[in-house]
Coordinates of C-alpha atoms in Angstrom, one line a residue:
X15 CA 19.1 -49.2 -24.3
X16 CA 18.5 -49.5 -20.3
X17 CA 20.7 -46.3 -20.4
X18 CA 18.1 -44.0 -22.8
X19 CA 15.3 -45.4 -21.3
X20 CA 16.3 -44.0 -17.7
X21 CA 17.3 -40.9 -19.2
X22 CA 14.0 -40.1 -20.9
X23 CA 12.1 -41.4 -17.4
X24 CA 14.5 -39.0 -16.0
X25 CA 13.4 -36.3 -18.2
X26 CA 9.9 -36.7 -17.6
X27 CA 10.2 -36.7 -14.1
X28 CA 11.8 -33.2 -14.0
X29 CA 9.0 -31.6 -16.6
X30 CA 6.8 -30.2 -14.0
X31 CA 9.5 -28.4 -11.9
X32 CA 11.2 -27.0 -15.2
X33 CA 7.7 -25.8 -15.7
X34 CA 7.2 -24.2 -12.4
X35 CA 10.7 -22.3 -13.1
X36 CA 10.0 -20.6 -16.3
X37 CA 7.3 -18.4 -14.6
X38 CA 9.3 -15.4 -13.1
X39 CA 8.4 -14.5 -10.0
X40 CA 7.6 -10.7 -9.6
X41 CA 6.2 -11.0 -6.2
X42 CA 9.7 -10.7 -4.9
X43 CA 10.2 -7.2 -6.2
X44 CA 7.0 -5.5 -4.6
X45 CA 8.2 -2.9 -1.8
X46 CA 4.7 -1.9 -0.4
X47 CA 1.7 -3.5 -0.7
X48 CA -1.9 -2.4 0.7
X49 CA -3.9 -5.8 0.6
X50 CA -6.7 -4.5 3.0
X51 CA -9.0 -1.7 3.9
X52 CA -11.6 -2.0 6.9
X53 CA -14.0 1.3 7.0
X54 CA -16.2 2.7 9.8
X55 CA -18.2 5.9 10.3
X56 CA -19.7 7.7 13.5
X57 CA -21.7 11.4 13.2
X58 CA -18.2 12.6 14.5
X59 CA -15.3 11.1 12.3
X60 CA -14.4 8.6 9.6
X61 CA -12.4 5.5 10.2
X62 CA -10.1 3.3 8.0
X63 CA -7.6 0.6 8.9
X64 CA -5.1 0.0 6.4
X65 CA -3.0 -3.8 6.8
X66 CA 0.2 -3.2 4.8
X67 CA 3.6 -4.8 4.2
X68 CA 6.1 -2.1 3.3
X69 CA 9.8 -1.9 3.3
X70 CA 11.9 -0.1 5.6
X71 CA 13.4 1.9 5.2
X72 CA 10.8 2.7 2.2
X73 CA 12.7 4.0 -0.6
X74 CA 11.4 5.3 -4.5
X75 CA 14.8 3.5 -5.9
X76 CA 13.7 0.4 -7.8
X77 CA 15.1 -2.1 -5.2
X78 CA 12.6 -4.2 -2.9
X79 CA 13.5 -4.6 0.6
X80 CA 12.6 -6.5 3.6
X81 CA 8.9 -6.2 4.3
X82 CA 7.1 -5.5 7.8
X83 CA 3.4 -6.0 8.6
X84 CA 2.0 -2.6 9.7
X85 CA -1.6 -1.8 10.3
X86 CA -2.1 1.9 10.0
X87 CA -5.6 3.8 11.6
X88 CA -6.5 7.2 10.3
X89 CA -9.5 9.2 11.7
X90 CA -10.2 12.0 10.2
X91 CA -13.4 14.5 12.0
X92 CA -15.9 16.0 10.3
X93 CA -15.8 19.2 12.1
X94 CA -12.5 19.8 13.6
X95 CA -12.1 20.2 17.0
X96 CA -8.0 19.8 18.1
X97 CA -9.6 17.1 20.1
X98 CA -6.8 14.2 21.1
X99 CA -7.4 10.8 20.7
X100 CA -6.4 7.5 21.5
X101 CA -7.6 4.2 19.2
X102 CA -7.8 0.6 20.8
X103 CA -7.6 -2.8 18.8
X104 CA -9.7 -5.1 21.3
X105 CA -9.7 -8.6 20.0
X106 CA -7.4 -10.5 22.1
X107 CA -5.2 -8.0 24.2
X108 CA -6.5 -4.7 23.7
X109 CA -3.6 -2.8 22.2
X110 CA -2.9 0.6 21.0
X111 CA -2.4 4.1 22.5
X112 CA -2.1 7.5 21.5
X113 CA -3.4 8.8 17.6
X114 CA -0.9 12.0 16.3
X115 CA -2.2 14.7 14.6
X116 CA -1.2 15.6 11.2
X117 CA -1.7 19.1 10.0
X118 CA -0.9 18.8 6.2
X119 CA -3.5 16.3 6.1
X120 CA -5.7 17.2 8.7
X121 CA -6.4 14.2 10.5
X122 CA -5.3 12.0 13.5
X123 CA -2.5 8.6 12.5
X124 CA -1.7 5.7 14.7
X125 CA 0.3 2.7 13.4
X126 CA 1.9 -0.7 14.9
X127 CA 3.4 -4.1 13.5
X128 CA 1.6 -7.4 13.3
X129 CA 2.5 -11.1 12.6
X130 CA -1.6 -11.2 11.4
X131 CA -4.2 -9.0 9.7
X132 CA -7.5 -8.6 10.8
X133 CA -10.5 -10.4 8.5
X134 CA -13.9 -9.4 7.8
X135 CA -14.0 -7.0 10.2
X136 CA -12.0 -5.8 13.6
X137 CA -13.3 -4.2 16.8
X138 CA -11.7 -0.9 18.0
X139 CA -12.0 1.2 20.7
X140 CA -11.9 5.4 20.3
X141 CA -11.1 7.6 23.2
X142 CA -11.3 11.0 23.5
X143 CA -11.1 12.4 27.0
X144 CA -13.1 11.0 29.2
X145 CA -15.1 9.6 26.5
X146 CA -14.8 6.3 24.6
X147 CA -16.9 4.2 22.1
X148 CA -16.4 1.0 20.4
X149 CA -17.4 0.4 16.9
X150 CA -16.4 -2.2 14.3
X151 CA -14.5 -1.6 10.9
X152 CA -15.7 -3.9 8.2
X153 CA -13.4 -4.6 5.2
X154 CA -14.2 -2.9 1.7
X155 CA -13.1 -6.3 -0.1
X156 CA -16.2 -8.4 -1.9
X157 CA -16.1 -11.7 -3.4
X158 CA -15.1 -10.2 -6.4
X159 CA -12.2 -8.3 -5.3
X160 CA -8.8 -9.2 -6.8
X161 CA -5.9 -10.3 -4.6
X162 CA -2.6 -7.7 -4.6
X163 CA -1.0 -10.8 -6.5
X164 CA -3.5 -10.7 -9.4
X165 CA -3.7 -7.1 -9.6
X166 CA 0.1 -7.1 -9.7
X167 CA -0.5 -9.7 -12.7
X168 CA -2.8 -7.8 -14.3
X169 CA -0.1 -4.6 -14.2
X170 CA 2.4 -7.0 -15.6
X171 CA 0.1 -8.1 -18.3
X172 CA -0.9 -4.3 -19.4
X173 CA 2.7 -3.2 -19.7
X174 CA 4.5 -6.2 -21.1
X175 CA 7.6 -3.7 -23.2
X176 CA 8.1 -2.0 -19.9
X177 CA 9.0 -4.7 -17.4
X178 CA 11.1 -6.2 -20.4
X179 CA 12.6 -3.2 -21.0
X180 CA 13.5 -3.6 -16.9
X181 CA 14.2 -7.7 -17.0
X182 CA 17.9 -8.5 -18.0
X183 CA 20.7 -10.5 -16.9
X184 CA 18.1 -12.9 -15.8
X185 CA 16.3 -10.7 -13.1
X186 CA 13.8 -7.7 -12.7
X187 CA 15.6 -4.5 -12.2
X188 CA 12.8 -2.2 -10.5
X189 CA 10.1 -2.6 -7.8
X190 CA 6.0 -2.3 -7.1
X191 CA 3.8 -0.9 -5.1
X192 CA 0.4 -2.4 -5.3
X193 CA -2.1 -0.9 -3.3
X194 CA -5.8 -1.0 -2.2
X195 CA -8.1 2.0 -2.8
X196 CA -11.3 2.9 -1.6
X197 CA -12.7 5.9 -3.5
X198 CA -16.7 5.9 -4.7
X199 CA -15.7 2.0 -4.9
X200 CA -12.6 -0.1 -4.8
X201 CA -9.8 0.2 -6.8
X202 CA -6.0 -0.8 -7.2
X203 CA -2.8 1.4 -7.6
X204 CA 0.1 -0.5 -9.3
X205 CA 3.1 1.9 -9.1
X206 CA 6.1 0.4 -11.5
X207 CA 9.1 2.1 -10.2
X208 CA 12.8 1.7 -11.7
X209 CA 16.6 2.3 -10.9
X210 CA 16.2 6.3 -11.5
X211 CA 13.6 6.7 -10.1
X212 CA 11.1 6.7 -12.8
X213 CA 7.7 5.6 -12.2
X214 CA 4.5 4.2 -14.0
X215 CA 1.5 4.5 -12.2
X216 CA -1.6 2.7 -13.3
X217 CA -5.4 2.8 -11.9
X218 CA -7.1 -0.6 -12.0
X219 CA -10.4 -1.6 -11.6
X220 CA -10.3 -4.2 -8.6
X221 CA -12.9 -6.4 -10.1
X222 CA -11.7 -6.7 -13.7
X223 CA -7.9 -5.4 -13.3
X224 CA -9.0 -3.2 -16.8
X225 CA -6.5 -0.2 -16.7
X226 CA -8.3 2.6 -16.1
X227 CA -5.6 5.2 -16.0
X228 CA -1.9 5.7 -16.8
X229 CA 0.8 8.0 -15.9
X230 CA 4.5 8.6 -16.3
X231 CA 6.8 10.3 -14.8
X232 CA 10.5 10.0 -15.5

């Protein structure tokens, strides 16, 4: 009798981490993930600094790999000049250096790792020549912005058959990219990507995670 009893109290005591297991974890297969914008605008360019986690190599082949922390600045002119410039992150230790240009998409790139990403807002410094001004980014996130994760979630809950077409042998055989978008207002892109190379690309809304769009390629 002392026997049942202990293994019932036993039983009972293991409920709530059973319970935290049988929720499957799909965070672990994202590859790429844009969880922040931070926009700023002078008479002469636009501004946006991107905080991402990304694998690398980054591969379209359904398998998640180690993630880094990159920021990523992109100014783009209004008028171009085949000016050069050089972009500054000030709090702290100013760091930064020299922005490429890119001709397919006609604007100037500069990236680095971080262990942090900004908040709110971050201070930059934008040299050209001899010149230089400072201005602050501010984030394009509200109150009501949804996290990566419950975007992701949302994605997950939109197409059920598909990632259980993808879950077998007790795991998730694909990856996703869940990214940030800052269009008229703020959206999400949840890309579902699997072992050929197919993917399924959905539009959210970032307040409501509604589906807005959906498109496959295989």
């Amino acid at each position: 009798m002392k026997k049942h009893i202990l293994c019932i109290g036993l039983l009972l005591m293991l409920l709530p981490a059973l319970s935290a297991c049988g929720k499957y974890d799909y965070s672990a297969h994202v590859s790429d993930e844009r969880s922040d914008l931070f926009c700023a605008e002078t008479e002469q360019f636009t501004l946006t600094v991107a905080c991402l986690e990304r694998e690398q190599p980054f591969l379209l082949d359904g398998v998640a790999g180690e993630r880094t922390k990159t920021v990523e600045v992109t100014l783009a002119e209004k008028t171009l000049t085949g000016a050069e410039y050089e972009v500054y992150f000030l709090e702290d230790v100013p760091r930064g250096g020299d922005m490429s240009f890119r001709n397919v998409s006609g604007d100037y790139y500069y990236s680095r790792t971080v262990t942090e990403f900004p908040r709110d807002s971050v201070s930059l410094r934008i040299v050209c020549g001899e010149t230089s001004q400072d201005i602050m980014a501010t984030s394009v996130r509200n109150e009501n912005t949804l996290t990566a994760a419950d975007a992701l979630e949302k994605a997950i809950q939109s197409e059920k058959e598909t990632i259980g077409q993808l879950t077998y042998d007790g795991a998730f055989h694909g990856e996703f990219h869940v990214r940030l978008l800052r269009r008229d207002k703020n959206y999400y892109y949840v890309g579902i990507v699997d072992r050929q190379g197919g993917i399924i690309s959905l539009l959210l809304d970032s307040e409501t995670g509604e589906v807005l769009a959906r498109r496959e390629k295989r």
